[in-house]
Amino acid sequence: MKSKIRKRTYEAIYRLLDQVSPLPYDCGTLCGAVCCTYEDPCGQTEDEPELGIYLLPGEEKLFTQKEDWLSWSREPAEKFDFPLSWHGKVYFVKCKTPPRCPREKRPMQCRTFPLSPHLTDDGFLRLVLCTFQIPYTCPLIEENMELTDSFIQATYTVWKHLIRDPLIFDLVLMDSQDREEDGVPLVFVR
Ligand code: SF4
Ligand code: SF4
């Protein structure tokens, strides 16, 4: 998929997010880094990819696809719950076991979790605690822990940039509308 986000913009985004973390200490110490180590007991099926991470359009430019810590798959966007404007291949990555990514290389989804961008009805960008169903418990979400201002601010800045890309805007809009329609309680952090 063609993305308007250039490689060097993604690199700048990664650098900015390298400077911040959700807590003033490693939140992995709270849960044994379960979001990195969780093993899906069902594995991959025809309709469901193994629990992994999809890359945003264009994010794959930051990778060689030969990283020895990742396994890759490319799936048609139409096969999954992506916006109608998404056509062509979506890249999914999964950390090999044991997870051991170089921190400066981890994908966007790992960098901004547990926050999700949310577009309000009047078009404002907000940040909410992730409402996606995940098969493990993240203490940051469960206990509504106070996140660092620097993490919230950097994550907001990054999503402000990213939604200038129409494909990413469509994804954020679709997820926001789904949240509203599902009536899940939203925890706004910004
Ligand atoms: S983001 Fe949540 S699940 Fe992941 S390491 Fe931090 S506290 Fe644990
Ligand atoms: S890329 Fe890194 S941060 Fe993301 S799930 Fe894998 S080990 Fe965890």
XYZ file of N, CA and C and ligand atoms in Angstrom:
586
model
N 0.838 -1.198 0.000
C 0.000 0.000 0.000
C 0.868 1.242 0.000
N 0.471 2.204 -0.786
C 1.225 3.452 -0.861
C 0.922 4.305 0.365
N 1.965 4.763 1.008
C 1.761 5.621 2.167
C 2.379 6.985 1.895
N 1.760 8.022 2.441
C 2.341 9.355 2.279
C 3.426 9.620 3.316
N 3.531 8.742 4.296
C 4.528 8.943 5.347
C 5.878 8.451 4.827
N 6.847 9.367 4.803
C 8.150 8.983 4.270
C 8.944 8.193 5.298
N 9.942 7.483 4.758
C 10.787 6.696 5.652
C 11.416 7.589 6.718
N 11.886 8.760 6.316
C 12.575 9.589 7.313
C 11.603 10.151 8.354
N 10.340 10.279 7.986
C 9.351 10.703 8.997
C 9.137 9.581 10.003
N 9.015 8.362 9.494
C 8.898 7.227 10.428
C 10.146 7.150 11.326
N 11.311 7.410 10.736
C 12.541 7.346 11.557
C 12.501 8.390 12.663
N 12.010 9.592 12.325
C 11.912 10.654 13.338
C 10.905 10.274 14.420
N 9.811 9.654 13.988
C 8.783 9.202 14.941
C 9.375 8.153 15.887
N 10.098 7.210 15.326
C 10.730 6.187 16.175
C 11.685 6.858 17.180
N 12.470 7.828 16.695
C 13.439 8.484 17.594
C 12.728 9.205 18.723
N 11.640 9.881 18.381
C 10.891 10.611 19.421
C 10.363 9.632 20.468
N 9.800 8.526 19.988
C 9.205 7.570 20.930
C 10.254 6.761 21.684
N 11.492 6.760 21.163
C 12.578 6.111 21.908
C 12.883 6.847 23.205
N 12.495 8.121 23.261
C 12.857 8.957 24.424
C 11.884 8.793 25.587
N 10.763 8.115 25.353
C 9.704 8.115 26.365
C 9.262 6.690 26.674
N 8.630 6.535 27.825
C 7.978 5.251 28.133
C 6.778 5.519 29.036
N 5.844 4.559 29.059
C 4.578 4.824 29.751
C 4.745 5.160 31.230
N 5.729 4.525 31.870
C 5.972 4.777 33.297
C 7.405 5.263 33.460
N 7.735 5.831 34.611
C 9.124 6.271 34.815
C 10.081 5.092 34.980
N 9.561 3.871 34.992
C 10.393 2.668 35.072
C 9.833 1.655 34.077
N 10.510 0.541 33.909
C 10.110 -0.469 32.921
C 8.813 -1.149 33.364
N 7.725 -0.884 32.626
C 6.434 -1.458 33.042
C 6.430 -2.975 32.881
N 7.390 -3.517 32.145
C 7.478 -4.971 32.009
C 7.741 -5.658 33.335
N 8.273 -4.914 34.309
C 8.529 -5.516 35.621
C 7.220 -5.781 36.366
N 6.127 -5.159 35.928
C 4.832 -5.346 36.601
C 4.169 -6.661 36.201
N 4.486 -7.126 35.008
C 3.679 -8.227 34.441
C 4.537 -9.282 33.754
N 5.860 -9.195 33.929
C 6.719 -10.143 33.205
C 6.703 -9.876 31.712
N 6.489 -8.606 31.355
C 6.451 -8.206 29.934
C 5.520 -9.104 29.137
N 4.296 -9.275 29.682
C 3.381 -10.246 29.072
C 3.023 -9.887 27.629
N 3.011 -8.588 27.295
C 2.643 -8.238 25.922
C 3.720 -8.681 24.928
N 4.919 -8.953 25.430
C 5.978 -9.456 24.551
C 6.083 -10.972 24.596
N 5.669 -11.566 25.694
C 5.945 -12.989 25.882
C 4.717 -13.877 25.732
N 3.527 -13.255 25.595
C 2.305 -14.060 25.524
C 2.350 -15.000 24.324
N 2.022 -16.257 24.574
C 1.958 -17.241 23.484
C 0.508 -17.593 23.220
N 0.079 -17.450 22.007
C -1.297 -17.765 21.640
C -1.477 -19.284 21.614
N -2.299 -19.837 22.528
C -2.409 -21.303 22.558
C -3.048 -21.877 21.299
N -3.815 -21.054 20.575
C -4.501 -21.567 19.377
C -3.607 -21.483 18.141
N -2.593 -20.630 18.192
C -1.746 -20.479 17.019
C -2.508 -19.899 15.848
N -1.978 -20.109 14.669
C -2.570 -19.505 13.478
C -3.661 -20.404 12.902
N -4.778 -19.791 12.467
C -5.797 -20.540 11.739
C -5.945 -19.859 10.381
N -6.822 -20.438 9.568
C -6.955 -19.873 8.219
C -7.458 -18.433 8.252
N -8.382 -18.152 9.193
C -9.005 -16.828 9.221
C -8.357 -15.870 10.202
N -7.569 -16.385 11.117
C -6.991 -15.534 12.155
C -5.479 -15.676 12.101
N -4.755 -14.567 11.972
C -3.310 -14.696 12.028
C -2.904 -14.980 13.465
N -1.742 -15.581 13.633
C -1.211 -15.759 14.967
C -1.093 -14.383 15.599
N -1.227 -14.323 16.934
C -1.139 -13.014 17.576
C 0.171 -12.358 17.155
N 0.058 -11.245 16.526
C 1.247 -10.570 16.050
C 0.940 -9.098 15.913
N 1.757 -8.426 15.193
C 1.661 -6.974 15.114
C 1.562 -6.604 13.648
N 0.552 -5.815 13.290
C 0.550 -5.350 11.905
C 1.283 -4.023 11.835
N 1.935 -3.815 10.730
C 2.653 -2.560 10.528
C 1.723 -1.567 9.861
N 1.896 -0.301 10.196
C 1.133 0.741 9.514
C 1.611 0.853 8.072
N 0.758 1.373 7.182
C 1.190 1.515 5.787
C 2.510 2.294 5.708
N 3.470 1.727 5.061
C 4.767 2.379 4.872
C 5.761 2.090 5.975
N 5.300 1.579 7.095
C 6.229 1.333 8.208
C 7.252 0.254 7.850
N 6.876 -0.599 6.910
C 7.793 -1.676 6.527
C 9.102 -1.134 5.943
N 9.091 0.157 5.532
C 10.321 0.729 4.962
C 11.450 0.773 5.986
N 11.105 0.668 7.257
C 12.131 0.736 8.295
C 12.774 -0.620 8.565
N 12.333 -1.632 7.834
C 12.817 -2.987 8.099
C 13.391 -3.585 6.822
N 14.292 -4.551 7.009
C 14.853 -5.244 5.845
C 14.055 -6.506 5.519
N 13.229 -6.929 6.455
C 12.502 -8.203 6.395
C 13.451 -9.384 6.535
N 14.689 -9.101 6.914
C 15.629 -10.198 7.196
C 16.025 -10.196 8.670
N 15.337 -9.375 9.478
C 15.667 -9.315 10.899
C 15.540 -10.706 11.509
N 16.573 -11.113 12.244
C 16.536 -12.489 12.768
C 15.622 -12.621 13.983
N 15.068 -11.525 14.477
C 14.190 -11.593 15.661
C 12.714 -11.523 15.287
N 12.429 -11.425 13.988
C 11.043 -11.300 13.538
C 10.693 -12.367 12.519
N 9.452 -12.847 12.579
C 8.925 -13.589 11.432
C 7.877 -12.710 10.762
N 7.790 -12.843 9.468
C 6.964 -11.943 8.660
C 5.859 -12.702 7.951
N 4.726 -12.033 7.788
C 3.768 -12.521 6.804
C 3.121 -11.318 6.130
N 2.699 -11.523 4.920
C 1.993 -10.469 4.176
C 0.623 -11.003 3.832
N -0.385 -10.244 4.210
C -1.756 -10.722 4.020
C -2.548 -9.656 3.271
N -3.530 -10.089 2.467
C -4.360 -9.084 1.793
C -5.188 -8.312 2.824
N -5.218 -7.006 2.685
C -5.962 -6.169 3.639
C -7.415 -6.591 3.715
N -7.946 -7.035 2.571
C -9.373 -7.379 2.501
C -9.724 -8.556 3.398
N -8.724 -9.324 3.787
C -8.989 -10.533 4.574
C -9.298 -10.189 6.037
N -8.921 -9.017 6.465
C -9.071 -8.661 7.874
C -9.870 -7.373 8.010
N -10.032 -6.983 9.259
C -10.910 -5.854 9.559
C -10.148 -4.531 9.417
N -9.763 -4.246 8.193
C -9.097 -2.969 7.919
C -10.054 -2.076 7.122
N -9.764 -0.783 7.027
C -10.682 0.116 6.306
C -10.862 -0.293 4.842
N -12.010 0.099 4.286
C -12.311 -0.242 2.894
C -11.290 0.361 1.932
N -10.655 1.459 2.345
C -9.664 2.107 1.471
C -8.350 1.329 1.423
N -8.196 0.345 2.282
C -6.953 -0.419 2.303
C -7.033 -1.540 1.267
N -6.136 -1.509 0.325
C -6.044 -2.575 -0.676
C -4.603 -3.047 -0.726
N -4.405 -4.280 -1.153
C -3.040 -4.793 -1.251
C -2.610 -5.431 0.049
N -1.306 -5.553 0.220
C -0.765 -6.350 1.315
C -0.573 -5.527 2.589
N -0.875 -6.183 3.694
C -0.553 -5.627 5.007
C 0.536 -6.527 5.591
N 1.537 -5.908 6.183
C 2.633 -6.669 6.769
C 2.339 -6.974 8.232
N 2.454 -8.254 8.582
C 2.336 -8.679 9.976
C 3.708 -9.180 10.425
N 4.076 -8.831 11.642
C 5.327 -9.357 12.192
C 5.028 -10.020 13.523
N 5.873 -10.966 13.848
C 5.753 -11.630 15.144
C 7.157 -11.844 15.667
N 7.330 -11.536 16.937
C 8.655 -11.725 17.525
C 8.939 -13.199 17.672
N 10.147 -13.563 17.328
C 10.517 -14.954 17.549
C 10.710 -15.179 19.039
N 10.616 -16.420 19.460
C 10.709 -16.741 20.884
C 12.162 -17.060 21.232
N 12.704 -16.605 22.337
C 12.073 -15.640 23.230
C 12.142 -14.246 22.615
N 11.137 -13.407 22.917
C 11.129 -12.071 22.302
C 12.380 -11.301 22.705
N 13.017 -10.745 21.756
C 14.278 -10.052 22.071
C 14.525 -8.964 21.031
N 13.609 -8.046 20.906
C 13.792 -7.038 19.871
C 14.853 -6.037 20.293
N 15.585 -5.486 19.329
C 16.362 -4.291 19.639
C 15.357 -3.156 19.891
N 15.422 -2.548 21.067
C 14.361 -1.617 21.486
C 14.109 -0.524 20.439
N 15.202 -0.055 19.809
C 15.054 1.059 18.857
C 14.403 0.611 17.547
N 14.178 -0.691 17.411
C 13.576 -1.211 16.182
C 12.127 -1.631 16.355
N 11.627 -1.614 17.567
C 10.281 -2.177 17.775
C 9.249 -1.365 16.994
N 8.215 -2.063 16.510
C 7.230 -1.392 15.652
C 6.353 -0.396 16.407
N 5.648 0.408 15.639
C 4.782 1.454 16.199
C 3.827 0.924 17.247
N 3.198 -0.219 16.943
C 2.188 -0.717 17.883
C 2.774 -0.972 19.256
N 4.036 -1.377 19.318
C 4.675 -1.620 20.615
C 5.034 -0.305 21.290
N 5.192 0.740 20.521
C 5.667 2.009 21.066
C 4.571 2.835 21.709
N 3.374 2.727 21.212
C 2.318 3.609 21.717
C 1.319 2.885 22.621
N 1.400 1.537 22.670
C 0.549 0.780 23.590
C 0.850 1.238 25.022
N -0.130 1.444 25.890
C -1.536 1.060 25.777
C -2.446 2.201 25.329
N -1.921 3.169 24.614
C -2.772 4.267 24.159
C -3.216 4.033 22.721
N -4.420 4.457 22.424
C -4.936 4.386 21.057
C -5.424 5.763 20.657
N -5.224 6.121 19.383
C -5.763 7.393 18.900
C -7.269 7.269 18.717
N -7.974 8.331 19.031
C -9.443 8.290 18.928
C -9.929 9.615 18.355
N -10.695 9.529 17.273
C -11.262 10.733 16.661
C -12.688 10.921 17.162
N -12.955 12.081 17.712
C -14.299 12.349 18.230
C -15.236 12.697 17.069
N -16.528 12.752 17.365
C -17.524 13.075 16.332
C -17.230 14.421 15.678
N -16.687 15.352 16.473
C -16.387 16.666 15.883
C -14.960 16.757 15.357
N -14.323 15.611 15.188
C -13.057 15.572 14.448
C -11.811 15.864 15.255
N -11.924 15.878 16.585
C -10.728 16.124 17.390
C -10.008 14.817 17.678
N -8.692 14.899 17.678
C -7.895 13.723 18.022
C -7.731 13.669 19.536
N -8.088 12.525 20.114
C -7.876 12.303 21.545
C -7.067 11.014 21.700
N -6.657 10.725 22.897
C -6.006 9.446 23.184
C -6.811 8.715 24.243
N -7.039 7.439 24.017
C -7.765 6.627 24.995
C -6.920 5.403 25.347
N -7.212 4.832 26.512
C -6.588 3.546 26.831
C -7.131 2.503 25.864
N -6.265 1.640 25.423
C -6.618 0.627 24.416
C -7.878 -0.145 24.834
N -8.816 -0.261 23.908
C -10.060 -0.994 24.194
C -10.123 -2.319 23.422
N -9.080 -2.611 22.656
C -9.115 -3.861 21.900
C -9.070 -5.042 22.863
N -9.730 -6.117 22.456
C -9.674 -7.314 23.283
C -8.298 -7.933 23.147
N -7.606 -8.034 24.269
C -6.288 -8.668 24.239
C -6.335 -9.848 25.217
N -5.602 -10.897 24.861
C -5.756 -12.139 25.634
C -4.900 -12.174 26.902
N -4.431 -11.055 27.354
C -3.642 -10.994 28.591
C -4.043 -9.710 29.312
N -3.556 -9.577 30.520
C -3.931 -8.413 31.316
C -2.762 -7.439 31.383
N -3.012 -6.233 30.936
C -1.993 -5.184 31.033
C -2.295 -4.342 32.277
N -1.416 -4.333 33.262
C -1.673 -3.571 34.482
C -1.904 -2.080 34.220
N -1.291 -1.544 33.191
C -1.479 -0.115 32.908
C -2.945 0.182 32.616
N -3.600 -0.764 31.930
C -5.015 -0.596 31.587
C -5.884 -1.014 32.767
N -5.605 -2.202 33.280
C -6.466 -2.748 34.341
C -6.535 -1.820 35.548
N -5.390 -1.245 35.889
C -5.351 -0.409 37.096
C -5.388 1.079 36.748
N -5.632 1.365 35.501
C -5.693 2.757 35.038
C -4.545 3.569 35.629
N -3.349 3.066 35.436
C -2.182 3.690 36.067
C -1.872 5.032 35.404
N -1.333 5.924 36.178
C -0.997 7.242 35.639
C 0.219 7.113 34.718
N 0.078 7.554 33.496
C 1.163 7.462 32.520
C 1.954 8.762 32.528
N 3.198 8.677 32.111
C 4.039 9.886 32.138
C 3.526 10.902 31.115
N 3.645 12.175 31.484
C 3.224 13.241 30.561
C 4.016 13.172 29.262
N 5.305 12.842 29.378
C 6.143 12.828 28.171
C 5.665 11.750 27.191
N 5.258 10.615 27.721
C 4.755 9.530 26.863
C 3.439 9.954 26.195
N 2.552 10.542 26.987
C 1.261 10.967 26.429
C 1.491 12.025 25.350
N 2.346 12.983 25.657
C 2.573 14.083 24.705
C 3.214 13.575 23.410
N 4.236 12.725 23.555
C 4.925 12.215 22.353
C 3.976 11.354 21.519
N 3.185 10.545 22.186
C 2.249 9.677 21.459
C 1.215 10.522 20.715
N 0.762 11.580 21.351
C -0.223 12.464 20.701
C 0.405 13.138 19.473
N 1.609 13.637 19.646
C 2.305 14.318 18.540
C 2.460 13.381 17.346
N 2.828 12.161 17.649
C 3.065 11.179 16.596
C 1.769 10.869 15.831
N 0.688 10.655 16.564
C -0.574 10.336 15.873
C -1.084 11.529 15.082
N -0.823 12.735 15.589
C -1.198 13.941 14.830
C -0.553 13.919 13.448
N 0.727 13.523 13.421
C 1.443 13.420 12.136
C 0.877 12.290 11.296
N 0.703 11.136 11.939
C 0.356 9.941 11.177
C -1.011 10.049 10.505
N -1.954 10.709 11.159
C -3.292 10.740 10.542
C -3.361 11.702 9.356
N -2.243 12.357 9.051
C -2.223 13.121 7.786
C -2.211 12.178 6.589
N -1.807 10.954 6.824
C -1.870 9.945 5.759
C -3.316 9.447 5.682
N -3.943 9.529 4.522
C -5.359 9.146 4.423
C -5.640 7.712 4.854
N -4.714 6.792 4.589
C -4.955 5.398 4.969
C -4.954 5.245 6.490
N -4.023 5.936 7.124
C -3.948 5.843 8.587
C -5.123 6.592 9.209
N -5.486 7.711 8.601
C -6.686 8.430 9.089
C -7.895 7.494 9.045
N -8.049 6.786 7.936
C -9.209 5.889 7.797
C -9.191 4.793 8.872
N -8.008 4.302 9.190
C -7.906 3.262 10.220
C -8.315 3.823 11.589
N -7.792 5.008 11.906
C -8.104 5.611 13.211
C -9.592 5.939 13.292
N -10.137 6.438 12.180
C -11.570 6.773 12.158
C -12.415 5.500 12.341
N -12.053 4.455 11.620
C -12.826 3.215 11.721
C -12.784 2.666 13.154
N -11.598 2.642 13.748
C -11.489 2.127 15.121
C -12.270 3.006 16.094
N -12.262 4.313 15.855
C -12.976 5.239 16.753
C -14.483 5.007 16.636
N -14.944 4.870 15.418
C -16.389 4.633 15.216
C -16.808 3.292 15.815
N -15.958 2.298 15.661
C -16.265 0.980 16.240
C -16.395 1.082 17.757
N -15.470 1.817 18.371
C -15.534 1.977 19.840
C -16.839 2.623 20.253
N -17.207 3.690 19.517
C -18.441 4.410 19.875
C -19.647 3.484 19.685
N -19.657 2.751 18.574
C -20.802 1.881 18.302
C -20.904 0.744 19.314
N -19.759 0.240 19.731
C -19.763 -0.871 20.694
C -20.134 -0.393 22.092
N -20.072 0.915 22.298
C -20.433 1.464 23.607
C -19.466 1.086 24.712
N -18.218 0.767 24.340
C -17.258 0.425 25.394
C -16.896 1.692 26.166
N -16.739 1.587 27.481
C -16.355 2.782 28.241
C -14.965 3.250 27.814
N -14.850 4.509 27.542
C -13.576 5.047 27.084
C -12.863 5.773 28.221
N -11.574 5.515 28.344
C -10.774 6.246 29.340
C -9.877 7.191 28.561
N -10.217 8.468 28.594
C -9.428 9.466 27.863
C -8.230 9.881 28.698
N -7.079 9.900 28.067
C -5.914 10.410 28.796
C -5.481 11.762 28.216
N -6.056 12.099 27.112
C -5.782 13.421 26.537
C -6.884 13.786 25.563
S 2.485 -2.385 28.271
Fe 1.245 -3.456 29.824
S 1.399 -5.641 29.306
Fe 3.055 -4.576 28.219
S 4.849 -4.702 29.581
Fe 3.805 -2.756 30.050
S 2.422 -3.242 31.726
Fe 3.018 -5.191 30.809
S 8.846 -6.056 19.062
Fe 9.775 -5.875 21.095
S 8.346 -4.654 22.255
Fe 7.231 -5.448 20.493
S 6.325 -7.384 21.147
Fe 8.303 -7.881 20.278
S 9.713 -7.931 22.008
Fe 7.880 -6.820 22.648
